[in-house]
């Protein structure tokens, strides 16, 4: 088992290594009749593409997606959508050296422990390039959600010690960090220059807000909406922490402050006065915005010398070569958004017949 | 779908409502030949039993477990183990009132949104009593892990603003909060008395440390060990945040500080000098302790008056009655530990044949 | 893994051994709002109950079902429905002898090979009593299907060499074999008396016809409706062959004869002139009756002496004691019908959002 | 849901349409360390390749497979193996006509009923070309099974009324029908010439025998080995009937004749004197040969005129054009063998830790 399939009805299966021939995903279970073309997906992939600023890896990949199946006459057919991106700029020789030792903070050692050997070129399957498949699938999920009036907005809240203190949705795409606060982005830039000068890397926190999510999606017990979101976000390589709504702050709060009061709005609809819960109660969406946050660790590949071991039984010191992002969170934002979209669509699909009357609405 | 099944090979299915006849779990896929008797399970259930201190609900349930299947002559047979606990102290009349309105911070509204109606007695399926099944299953998983030399230790790190500043494993079972620091427990007690006097409740943070976990368990992509742990912990009703290793602190760290160096110890085994990663690299265990943390929100049932809506379209003010824990995290510790044990055992089982040589070791 | 869970959205998990305390099933994912009470389920269980004629085992079990969860105020809540039947007439001493040898045609040897040991009392988990859980779950599925206008009719087509040559739906419940042909039932009775006199047993073929199934349920590839029906029927202990529509006869036919022509009926609806396909084309229901057939092997427990081995390494001769049905197929009919109902309901639920417009019908 | 994923630990996901750009499969969960190269897979694909005799479609496809991921330095890495075959000879214009009507015996109508529209070119996803992915995956599964000493042999037992009456393993690959009896093949040839002259098609029965399967694989209840084999075989488009061991003949047999006696052989190993059960007892392999049979319906595409309906509401008569096999079973043999191999490998992997001692063998 390598666990490359995710989802119950909207099910994705990713494949591919950093320096293999290609990277791809099979999206099975997408409803039929969704207008879809390569540019819909390319637009998402471009948001995670490397080489777009001096703060992302200088590997130059065009990451052009091809739709190999599942779309006919401009619409999804309901059958598997196979998407493929070729790897073009593979400097495998950069990596031959690391076949002999285990990089700290990477999966080199654990892959060997699990599988007995590994494709060491660029991290192989553990490379961030694996997320191409997730983002391509997320583009499709987002498109479907859009037809239901559901939209996602994701951005970076902090880089190292630099946190946002303002929020402008327009600003998010205006700086290389996807931060909604231009001044914070400026400070992040200065901070990162310092890191890079020290041949070091930095972490950060990303957030995703979902608007328009109807109440009633998700499940009571193990497949709580928060549980599946948690799994989805922790499945992103660099994520070490996840919060829903107030997250860890809720643990320091008290019940009277943390509870969100309900009220009827002017249209007679049930609303909440606050949203500490992040849009989920008892594992099920409550109709308010869904809010999730993820902590991304610093890029483990740093140019500074580090202590580690080689496969010949020796303790050694290494300096990682190759081309690496000094920060992951900026490009991670679209990966996070994609995973959230996939979870939400799957929850809507699996929960469609929770009431007998819904089953009858479709089949009777 | 109500998502009451969890796991791939070690698979559990829980059932039951707070005020139904009974609560239970079916554990399918437990290896055959594990010595198991009711006391093994009872011991875990007693750790979550209500009414053990003035800081937990005064509902008095003996929570005696019965093994209905899957054990023969003192050993598991490999077939489903059905476990049942009867509900005895059901004061349903306490709850008849809440059928007419939605309690803030509870799942009342979202259940109605999903299912059209709900079993409102004591929260029905969304009650904390659902976790009895998880703990019973966790007792079995822990027993199996024990035969592999894997042990779990879990405790409360903080209650409201009170954090531990010392660690004594023996102390954990000596105070009513499962805190490893007697002084912190004393301060927590004072803090909680204040909360209760204000008819309020508090949140807290719990942590679980796993020792003896071998390297090589878990998976590269969606079924990363951290992903499945994240799902498991977020599936606990009150959890709003989860961290692996340094968690959110990693987002403020830099690569050189956050990476854990490898070295060979005196026995020629690969070890790590630090454990910021919490024992998982690239989704796979690295042989060091696994460390997870979960933020529990304050009990949503508070006796203070709160604004909400009733099902007749009116904005109203309510005061929750019934018997409720002023804090969830203390009893949540064993639930967390159970879910972690279940995830780890399933990872060991599903990953047993990751190498061809292992498959041959079993079947050739 | 012992594979005791079945279904994707309408998911059942059975548990229990022949001579354990009880037998049961957890039905997860049943839509909320279905009127359900114990008699709905008891009615199905009574159809498989032992001791109803001299052609079924003389074990006397009342097989009274208790609903432990998931039903509130007479309706399903959408959460797991736990059903339990106690084992009352357990003459375990009848079976102590078989702990030492492997009965031919039984699972004794294979359980030992898989698990290392077994609960030998009455076959333990491999006993036909395991099907109680299936039938209880099937009763619920049938009830839901009924609200969609879908009904199932199942009966015995042949016993040993005796085949039906007439079809009367009313007759099915009038004889002890569930045959739709009174004369065939009479001949079957004579045939079975001969078998029993020779201390032997007989096999038979059962058929299930589903009326009112809408077109469009099922899936194109691995989860074809026929594939899931096939799995469901082969999961019944004694089934050794399954046919959809014409089955093996289709292999001897030619395309022009085997194809079913379409035509528009007087209401402008698409119909088929024949139904060789058994209501399924390309894995998806075509709106005509679904027709499946299953071959049940003779009861392996026969009183005649048989050669086998004991666990001490000796070849021995044994005569099976205990109380056994001389034929399985008669009681198997309701098990077959239950499994078919479960598969069909799951197909309707998982396929509800196959079109984007359906997803929008529910959630927009 | 379109159900394009199969298996629990050895998991395959197929994608692609008859006239799309390519056809492929992702094989996830293959153990690491299996020597694998494209020729291993090509050899299997060549067995199902069209255009090899006048009894298979004249579409000329080279069906060359490319390995896109999951293999490094000649061995599987444990991560997903992505395999791709391009469609080269796509005469889509042959099919434009069928967009307007529903071919009898095909999935045209049911796809429209499920999805609202369809990729009508060559049957789209319902085309036999979908099985390319299965065969490619089956080649890998067979390779792994081979390292455990397990081998599969599959062949055609009958075509229309022509049945084999001799068995020569060498003969199987010597005739265009994969029959183990040269004389039967000669009669089948004559029979098929007659069919083709009448512009008709024929069905047939295929069989697969597995040697070397150890006892103890499979599961007691829903995931019985026979159940998963049944699902696997019924998921092949043209299959309408499946038998394990004696199959339907067992229904006409009696217990004393149908039971297989056990005995100890000269090496003290438990063997069976006969194999009516087809190598499976109680859902678990018994160590003897596994025997399965599948009935393939006649090719539904026949050149003779047929009655059907168009999408404009009219009853019409059509003559199918295009290039079609007059018989499916001959090429179906390798598809059947592939599905059997996939099921068996998955059973061995999922059942590896059925005993506690096995779990300890791997992880302690």
PDB file of N, CA and C in Angstrom, chain A residues 1-5 9 11 13-17 21-22 26 28-29 32-33 66-70 72-73 75-80 82 84 115 117-121 125, chain D residues 1-5 9 11 13-17 21-22 26 28-29 32-33 66-70 72-73 75-80 82 84 115 117-121 125:
ATOM      1  N   UNK A   1       0.843  -1.196   0.000  1.00  0.00           N
ATOM      2  CA  UNK A   1       0.000   0.000   0.000  1.00  0.00           C
ATOM      3  C   UNK A   1       0.875   1.241   0.000  1.00  0.00           C
ATOM      4  N   UNK A   2       0.575   2.149  -0.942  1.00  0.00           N
ATOM      5  CA  UNK A   2       1.291   3.417  -0.870  1.00  0.00           C
ATOM      6  C   UNK A   2       0.309   4.568  -0.739  1.00  0.00           C
ATOM      7  N   UNK A   3      -0.968   4.238  -0.658  1.00  0.00           N
ATOM      8  CA  UNK A   3      -1.959   5.246  -0.293  1.00  0.00           C
ATOM      9  C   UNK A   3      -2.059   6.405  -1.256  1.00  0.00           C
ATOM     10  N   UNK A   4      -2.086   6.131  -2.551  1.00  0.00           N
ATOM     11  CA  UNK A   4      -2.129   7.211  -3.530  1.00  0.00           C
ATOM     12  C   UNK A   4      -3.527   7.528  -4.021  1.00  0.00           C
ATOM     13  N   UNK A   5      -4.535   6.970  -3.379  1.00  0.00           N
ATOM     14  CA  UNK A   5      -5.924   7.238  -3.749  1.00  0.00           C
ATOM     15  C   UNK A   5      -6.623   7.937  -2.594  1.00  0.00           C
ATOM     16  N   UNK A   9     -16.424   9.081  -3.254  1.00  0.00           N
ATOM     17  CA  UNK A   9     -17.101   9.102  -4.558  1.00  0.00           C
ATOM     18  C   UNK A   9     -16.336   9.965  -5.558  1.00  0.00           C
ATOM     19  N   UNK A  11     -12.992  10.612  -6.363  1.00  0.00           N
ATOM     20  CA  UNK A  11     -11.821   9.852  -5.945  1.00  0.00           C
ATOM     21  C   UNK A  11     -10.634  10.191  -6.844  1.00  0.00           C
ATOM     22  N   UNK A  13      -6.441   9.617  -7.783  1.00  0.00           N
ATOM     23  CA  UNK A  13      -5.275   8.754  -7.647  1.00  0.00           C
ATOM     24  C   UNK A  13      -4.107   9.451  -8.326  1.00  0.00           C
ATOM     25  N   UNK A  14      -3.097   9.824  -7.539  1.00  0.00           N
ATOM     26  CA  UNK A  14      -1.945  10.487  -8.158  1.00  0.00           C
ATOM     27  C   UNK A  14      -0.813   9.503  -8.361  1.00  0.00           C
ATOM     28  N   UNK A  15       0.074   9.840  -9.289  1.00  0.00           N
ATOM     29  CA  UNK A  15       1.227   8.978  -9.563  1.00  0.00           C
ATOM     30  C   UNK A  15       2.370   9.856 -10.064  1.00  0.00           C
ATOM     31  N   UNK A  16       3.569   9.324 -10.006  1.00  0.00           N
ATOM     32  CA  UNK A  16       4.702  10.032 -10.606  1.00  0.00           C
ATOM     33  C   UNK A  16       5.761  10.468  -9.617  1.00  0.00           C
ATOM     34  N   UNK A  17       6.986  10.495 -10.119  1.00  0.00           N
ATOM     35  CA  UNK A  17       8.128  10.903  -9.315  1.00  0.00           C
ATOM     36  C   UNK A  17       8.713  12.190  -9.869  1.00  0.00           C
ATOM     37  N   UNK A  21       9.296  10.159 -15.908  1.00  0.00           N
ATOM     38  CA  UNK A  21       8.890  10.728 -17.191  1.00  0.00           C
ATOM     39  C   UNK A  21       7.792  11.773 -17.057  1.00  0.00           C
ATOM     40  N   UNK A  22       6.886  11.548 -16.123  1.00  0.00           N
ATOM     41  CA  UNK A  22       5.720  12.422 -16.041  1.00  0.00           C
ATOM     42  C   UNK A  22       5.106  12.298 -14.657  1.00  0.00           C
ATOM     43  N   UNK A  26      -5.510  10.527 -11.846  1.00  0.00           N
ATOM     44  CA  UNK A  26      -6.769  10.043 -12.412  1.00  0.00           C
ATOM     45  C   UNK A  26      -7.883  10.502 -11.471  1.00  0.00           C
ATOM     46  N   UNK A  28     -11.596  10.079 -10.663  1.00  0.00           N
ATOM     47  CA  UNK A  28     -12.732   9.200 -10.945  1.00  0.00           C
ATOM     48  C   UNK A  28     -13.952   9.678 -10.159  1.00  0.00           C
ATOM     49  N   UNK A  29     -15.090   9.660 -10.797  1.00  0.00           N
ATOM     50  CA  UNK A  29     -16.311   9.990 -10.087  1.00  0.00           C
ATOM     51  C   UNK A  29     -16.759  11.427 -10.232  1.00  0.00           C
ATOM     52  N   UNK A  32     -20.981  13.884 -14.468  1.00  0.00           N
ATOM     53  CA  UNK A  32     -20.991  14.143 -15.906  1.00  0.00           C
ATOM     54  C   UNK A  32     -21.641  15.489 -16.187  1.00  0.00           C
ATOM     55  N   UNK A  33     -21.192  16.119 -17.263  1.00  0.00           N
ATOM     56  CA  UNK A  33     -21.833  17.353 -17.699  1.00  0.00           C
ATOM     57  C   UNK A  33     -21.175  18.628 -17.210  1.00  0.00           C
ATOM     58  N   UNK A  66      -2.132  17.780 -19.983  1.00  0.00           N
ATOM     59  CA  UNK A  66      -2.897  17.191 -21.092  1.00  0.00           C
ATOM     60  C   UNK A  66      -4.037  16.367 -20.498  1.00  0.00           C
ATOM     61  N   UNK A  67      -5.231  16.522 -21.067  1.00  0.00           N
ATOM     62  CA  UNK A  67      -6.382  15.702 -20.658  1.00  0.00           C
ATOM     63  C   UNK A  67      -6.412  14.479 -21.558  1.00  0.00           C
ATOM     64  N   UNK A  68      -6.239  13.291 -20.970  1.00  0.00           N
ATOM     65  CA  UNK A  68      -6.145  12.081 -21.791  1.00  0.00           C
ATOM     66  C   UNK A  68      -7.459  11.309 -21.879  1.00  0.00           C
ATOM     67  N   UNK A  69      -8.402  11.598 -21.000  1.00  0.00           N
ATOM     68  CA  UNK A  69      -9.661  10.842 -21.023  1.00  0.00           C
ATOM     69  C   UNK A  69     -10.722  11.556 -20.204  1.00  0.00           C
ATOM     70  N   UNK A  70     -11.954  11.122 -20.345  1.00  0.00           N
ATOM     71  CA  UNK A  70     -13.014  11.569 -19.448  1.00  0.00           C
ATOM     72  C   UNK A  70     -13.694  12.874 -19.829  1.00  0.00           C
ATOM     73  N   UNK A  72     -15.452  14.878 -23.193  1.00  0.00           N
ATOM     74  CA  UNK A  72     -15.900  14.676 -24.575  1.00  0.00           C
ATOM     75  C   UNK A  72     -16.761  15.864 -24.966  1.00  0.00           C
ATOM     76  N   UNK A  73     -16.430  16.428 -26.108  1.00  0.00           N
ATOM     77  CA  UNK A  73     -17.171  17.593 -26.586  1.00  0.00           C
ATOM     78  C   UNK A  73     -17.256  18.675 -25.503  1.00  0.00           C
ATOM     79  N   UNK A  75     -17.198  18.538 -22.249  1.00  0.00           N
ATOM     80  CA  UNK A  75     -17.824  18.270 -20.959  1.00  0.00           C
ATOM     81  C   UNK A  75     -17.309  16.964 -20.367  1.00  0.00           C
ATOM     82  N   UNK A  76     -17.308  16.907 -19.036  1.00  0.00           N
ATOM     83  CA  UNK A  76     -16.933  15.650 -18.394  1.00  0.00           C
ATOM     84  C   UNK A  76     -17.991  14.591 -18.718  1.00  0.00           C
ATOM     85  N   UNK A  77     -17.520  13.340 -18.859  1.00  0.00           N
ATOM     86  CA  UNK A  77     -18.447  12.255 -19.218  1.00  0.00           C
ATOM     87  C   UNK A  77     -18.890  11.445 -18.011  1.00  0.00           C
ATOM     88  N   UNK A  78     -18.270  11.693 -16.857  1.00  0.00           N
ATOM     89  CA  UNK A  78     -18.571  10.887 -15.671  1.00  0.00           C
ATOM     90  C   UNK A  78     -17.562   9.767 -15.474  1.00  0.00           C
ATOM     91  N   UNK A  79     -16.784   9.467 -16.503  1.00  0.00           N
ATOM     92  CA  UNK A  79     -15.774   8.409 -16.408  1.00  0.00           C
ATOM     93  C   UNK A  79     -14.416   9.046 -16.056  1.00  0.00           C
ATOM     94  N   UNK A  80     -13.395   8.239 -15.758  1.00  0.00           N
ATOM     95  CA  UNK A  80     -12.161   8.812 -15.200  1.00  0.00           C
ATOM     96  C   UNK A  80     -11.493   9.847 -16.102  1.00  0.00           C
ATOM     97  N   UNK A  82      -8.136  11.430 -16.893  1.00  0.00           N
ATOM     98  CA  UNK A  82      -6.702  11.204 -16.708  1.00  0.00           C
ATOM     99  C   UNK A  82      -5.941  12.442 -17.147  1.00  0.00           C
ATOM    100  N   UNK A  84      -2.123  14.470 -17.313  1.00  0.00           N
ATOM    101  CA  UNK A  84      -0.685  14.174 -17.341  1.00  0.00           C
ATOM    102  C   UNK A  84       0.130  15.440 -17.584  1.00  0.00           C
ATOM    103  N   UNK A 115      10.575   0.521   2.125  1.00  0.00           N
ATOM    104  CA  UNK A 115      10.595  -0.189   0.848  1.00  0.00           C
ATOM    105  C   UNK A 115      11.892  -0.950   0.567  1.00  0.00           C
ATOM    106  N   UNK A 117      14.543   0.197  -0.681  1.00  0.00           N
ATOM    107  CA  UNK A 117      15.360   1.060  -1.541  1.00  0.00           C
ATOM    108  C   UNK A 117      14.445   2.183  -2.021  1.00  0.00           C
ATOM    109  N   UNK A 118      15.023   3.153  -2.757  1.00  0.00           N
ATOM    110  CA  UNK A 118      14.182   4.275  -3.188  1.00  0.00           C
ATOM    111  C   UNK A 118      14.672   4.879  -4.482  1.00  0.00           C
ATOM    112  N   UNK A 119      13.758   5.559  -5.162  1.00  0.00           N
ATOM    113  CA  UNK A 119      14.121   6.400  -6.298  1.00  0.00           C
ATOM    114  C   UNK A 119      14.603   7.718  -5.688  1.00  0.00           C
ATOM    115  N   UNK A 120      15.923   7.899  -5.640  1.00  0.00           N
ATOM    116  CA  UNK A 120      16.492   9.038  -4.892  1.00  0.00           C
ATOM    117  C   UNK A 120      16.514  10.329  -5.699  1.00  0.00           C
ATOM    118  N   UNK A 121      16.188  10.261  -6.968  1.00  0.00           N
ATOM    119  CA  UNK A 121      16.317  11.462  -7.802  1.00  0.00           C
ATOM    120  C   UNK A 121      15.282  12.522  -7.412  1.00  0.00           C
ATOM    121  N   UNK A 125       9.116  10.028  -5.201  1.00  0.00           N
ATOM    122  CA  UNK A 125       7.684  10.181  -4.954  1.00  0.00           C
ATOM    123  C   UNK A 125       7.412  11.183  -3.835  1.00  0.00           C
TER     124      UNK A 125
ATOM    125  N   UNK D   1     -19.586   8.525  -9.076  1.00  0.00           N
ATOM    126  CA  UNK D   1     -18.807   7.283  -8.991  1.00  0.00           C
ATOM    127  C   UNK D   1     -18.854   6.547 -10.314  1.00  0.00           C
ATOM    128  N   UNK D   2     -17.670   6.154 -10.783  1.00  0.00           N
ATOM    129  CA  UNK D   2     -17.690   5.318 -11.977  1.00  0.00           C
ATOM    130  C   UNK D   2     -16.956   4.007 -11.697  1.00  0.00           C
ATOM    131  N   UNK D   3     -16.498   3.857 -10.468  1.00  0.00           N
ATOM    132  CA  UNK D   3     -15.998   2.545 -10.064  1.00  0.00           C
ATOM    133  C   UNK D   3     -14.806   2.051 -10.848  1.00  0.00           C
ATOM    134  N   UNK D   4     -13.825   2.890 -11.081  1.00  0.00           N
ATOM    135  CA  UNK D   4     -12.667   2.489 -11.876  1.00  0.00           C
ATOM    136  C   UNK D   4     -11.479   2.053 -11.043  1.00  0.00           C
ATOM    137  N   UNK D   5     -11.683   1.880  -9.753  1.00  0.00           N
ATOM    138  CA  UNK D   5     -10.615   1.414  -8.869  1.00  0.00           C
ATOM    139  C   UNK D   5     -11.000   0.059  -8.282  1.00  0.00           C
ATOM    140  N   UNK D   9      -5.277  -3.545  -1.067  1.00  0.00           N
ATOM    141  CA  UNK D   9      -3.874  -3.126  -0.920  1.00  0.00           C
ATOM    142  C   UNK D   9      -3.167  -3.109  -2.275  1.00  0.00           C
ATOM    143  N   UNK D  11      -3.968  -2.222  -5.574  1.00  0.00           N
ATOM    144  CA  UNK D  11      -5.124  -1.445  -6.015  1.00  0.00           C
ATOM    145  C   UNK D  11      -4.883  -0.917  -7.423  1.00  0.00           C
ATOM    146  N   UNK D  13      -6.353   1.303 -10.833  1.00  0.00           N
ATOM    147  CA  UNK D  13      -7.298   2.299 -11.323  1.00  0.00           C
ATOM    148  C   UNK D  13      -7.112   2.412 -12.828  1.00  0.00           C
ATOM    149  N   UNK D  14      -8.135   2.048 -13.594  1.00  0.00           N
ATOM    150  CA  UNK D  14      -7.998   2.150 -15.049  1.00  0.00           C
ATOM    151  C   UNK D  14      -8.689   3.404 -15.561  1.00  0.00           C
ATOM    152  N   UNK D  15      -8.266   3.867 -16.711  1.00  0.00           N
ATOM    153  CA  UNK D  15      -8.874   5.053 -17.328  1.00  0.00           C
ATOM    154  C   UNK D  15      -8.749   4.929 -18.839  1.00  0.00           C
ATOM    155  N   UNK D  16      -9.549   5.708 -19.540  1.00  0.00           N
ATOM    156  CA  UNK D  16      -9.403   5.773 -20.990  1.00  0.00           C
ATOM    157  C   UNK D  16     -10.590   5.254 -21.764  1.00  0.00           C
ATOM    158  N   UNK D  17     -10.787   5.858 -22.925  1.00  0.00           N
ATOM    159  CA  UNK D  17     -11.877   5.478 -23.809  1.00  0.00           C
ATOM    160  C   UNK D  17     -11.327   4.886 -25.092  1.00  0.00           C
ATOM    161  N   UNK D  21      -7.280   9.678 -26.432  1.00  0.00           N
ATOM    162  CA  UNK D  21      -5.866   9.719 -26.797  1.00  0.00           C
ATOM    163  C   UNK D  21      -5.113   8.473 -26.366  1.00  0.00           C
ATOM    164  N   UNK D  22      -5.500   7.927 -25.226  1.00  0.00           N
ATOM    165  CA  UNK D  22      -4.736   6.815 -24.671  1.00  0.00           C
ATOM    166  C   UNK D  22      -5.605   6.048 -23.687  1.00  0.00           C
ATOM    167  N   UNK D  26      -3.209   2.846 -13.301  1.00  0.00           N
ATOM    168  CA  UNK D  26      -2.278   3.128 -12.214  1.00  0.00           C
ATOM    169  C   UNK D  26      -2.359   1.954 -11.243  1.00  0.00           C
ATOM    170  N   UNK D  28      -1.311   0.768  -7.766  1.00  0.00           N
ATOM    171  CA  UNK D  28      -0.794   1.272  -6.496  1.00  0.00           C
ATOM    172  C   UNK D  28      -0.690   0.120  -5.500  1.00  0.00           C
ATOM    173  N   UNK D  29       0.386   0.103  -4.759  1.00  0.00           N
ATOM    174  CA  UNK D  29       0.514  -0.892  -3.702  1.00  0.00           C
ATOM    175  C   UNK D  29       1.297  -2.124  -4.083  1.00  0.00           C
ATOM    176  N   UNK D  32       7.575  -3.341  -3.170  1.00  0.00           N
ATOM    177  CA  UNK D  32       8.832  -2.850  -3.725  1.00  0.00           C
ATOM    178  C   UNK D  32       9.797  -4.005  -3.934  1.00  0.00           C
ATOM    179  N   UNK D  33      10.640  -3.858  -4.959  1.00  0.00           N
ATOM    180  CA  UNK D  33      11.699  -4.830  -5.168  1.00  0.00           C
ATOM    181  C   UNK D  33      11.370  -5.917  -6.171  1.00  0.00           C
ATOM    182  N   UNK D  66       3.957   1.985 -22.116  1.00  0.00           N
ATOM    183  CA  UNK D  66       5.056   2.775 -21.545  1.00  0.00           C
ATOM    184  C   UNK D  66       4.882   2.810 -20.019  1.00  0.00           C
ATOM    185  N   UNK D  67       5.995   2.592 -19.308  1.00  0.00           N
ATOM    186  CA  UNK D  67       5.977   2.697 -17.842  1.00  0.00           C
ATOM    187  C   UNK D  67       6.352   4.130 -17.483  1.00  0.00           C
ATOM    188  N   UNK D  68       5.439   4.860 -16.871  1.00  0.00           N
ATOM    189  CA  UNK D  68       5.687   6.281 -16.604  1.00  0.00           C
ATOM    190  C   UNK D  68       6.175   6.558 -15.182  1.00  0.00           C
ATOM    191  N   UNK D  69       5.992   5.601 -14.286  1.00  0.00           N
ATOM    192  CA  UNK D  69       6.407   5.840 -12.897  1.00  0.00           C
ATOM    193  C   UNK D  69       6.478   4.529 -12.140  1.00  0.00           C
ATOM    194  N   UNK D  70       7.075   4.565 -10.961  1.00  0.00           N
ATOM    195  CA  UNK D  70       7.004   3.439 -10.043  1.00  0.00           C
ATOM    196  C   UNK D  70       8.050   2.356 -10.248  1.00  0.00           C
ATOM    197  N   UNK D  72      12.268   1.854 -10.842  1.00  0.00           N
ATOM    198  CA  UNK D  72      13.554   2.554 -10.806  1.00  0.00           C
ATOM    199  C   UNK D  72      14.669   1.518 -10.813  1.00  0.00           C
ATOM    200  N   UNK D  73      15.598   1.700 -11.691  1.00  0.00           N
ATOM    201  CA  UNK D  73      16.710   0.754 -11.817  1.00  0.00           C
ATOM    202  C   UNK D  73      16.196  -0.680 -11.932  1.00  0.00           C
ATOM    203  N   UNK D  75      13.489  -2.141 -10.929  1.00  0.00           N
ATOM    204  CA  UNK D  75      12.659  -2.759  -9.883  1.00  0.00           C
ATOM    205  C   UNK D  75      11.522  -1.825  -9.480  1.00  0.00           C
ATOM    206  N   UNK D  76      10.427  -2.426  -9.039  1.00  0.00           N
ATOM    207  CA  UNK D  76       9.325  -1.610  -8.533  1.00  0.00           C
ATOM    208  C   UNK D  76       9.776  -0.917  -7.245  1.00  0.00           C
ATOM    209  N   UNK D  77       9.285   0.322  -7.067  1.00  0.00           N
ATOM    210  CA  UNK D  77       9.706   1.099  -5.895  1.00  0.00           C
ATOM    211  C   UNK D  77       8.685   1.039  -4.757  1.00  0.00           C
ATOM    212  N   UNK D  78       7.520   0.450  -5.019  1.00  0.00           N
ATOM    213  CA  UNK D  78       6.448   0.437  -4.017  1.00  0.00           C
ATOM    214  C   UNK D  78       5.455   1.565  -4.219  1.00  0.00           C
ATOM    215  N   UNK D  79       5.825   2.546  -5.034  1.00  0.00           N
ATOM    216  CA  UNK D  79       4.920   3.675  -5.314  1.00  0.00           C
ATOM    217  C   UNK D  79       4.168   3.403  -6.620  1.00  0.00           C
ATOM    218  N   UNK D  80       3.156   4.222  -6.960  1.00  0.00           N
ATOM    219  CA  UNK D  80       2.274   3.867  -8.072  1.00  0.00           C
ATOM    220  C   UNK D  80       3.001   3.670  -9.405  1.00  0.00           C
ATOM    221  N   UNK D  82       2.486   3.785 -13.168  1.00  0.00           N
ATOM    222  CA  UNK D  82       1.555   4.308 -14.163  1.00  0.00           C
ATOM    223  C   UNK D  82       1.921   3.755 -15.522  1.00  0.00           C
ATOM    224  N   UNK D  84       0.789   3.359 -19.685  1.00  0.00           N
ATOM    225  CA  UNK D  84       0.013   4.056 -20.705  1.00  0.00           C
ATOM    226  C   UNK D  84       0.199   3.402 -22.069  1.00  0.00           C
ATOM    227  N   UNK D 115     -25.585   9.046 -17.175  1.00  0.00           N
ATOM    228  CA  UNK D 115     -24.768  10.263 -17.232  1.00  0.00           C
ATOM    229  C   UNK D 115     -25.412  11.422 -18.010  1.00  0.00           C
ATOM    230  N   UNK D 117     -25.353  11.912 -21.121  1.00  0.00           N
ATOM    231  CA  UNK D 117     -24.786  11.872 -22.477  1.00  0.00           C
ATOM    232  C   UNK D 117     -23.603  10.914 -22.438  1.00  0.00           C
ATOM    233  N   UNK D 118     -22.980  10.671 -23.596  1.00  0.00           N
ATOM    234  CA  UNK D 118     -21.876   9.706 -23.601  1.00  0.00           C
ATOM    235  C   UNK D 118     -20.881  10.000 -24.704  1.00  0.00           C
ATOM    236  N   UNK D 119     -19.672   9.497 -24.513  1.00  0.00           N
ATOM    237  CA  UNK D 119     -18.663   9.479 -25.563  1.00  0.00           C
ATOM    238  C   UNK D 119     -19.000   8.256 -26.411  1.00  0.00           C
ATOM    239  N   UNK D 120     -19.628   8.501 -27.562  1.00  0.00           N
ATOM    240  CA  UNK D 120     -20.177   7.384 -28.348  1.00  0.00           C
ATOM    241  C   UNK D 120     -19.134   6.730 -29.252  1.00  0.00           C
ATOM    242  N   UNK D 121     -17.950   7.299 -29.338  1.00  0.00           N
ATOM    243  CA  UNK D 121     -16.961   6.774 -30.284  1.00  0.00           C
ATOM    244  C   UNK D 121     -16.438   5.399 -29.846  1.00  0.00           C
ATOM    245  N   UNK D 125     -15.986   4.475 -22.916  1.00  0.00           N
ATOM    246  CA  UNK D 125     -15.440   3.779 -21.756  1.00  0.00           C
ATOM    247  C   UNK D 125     -15.913   2.327 -21.684  1.00  0.00           C
TER     248      UNK D 125
END
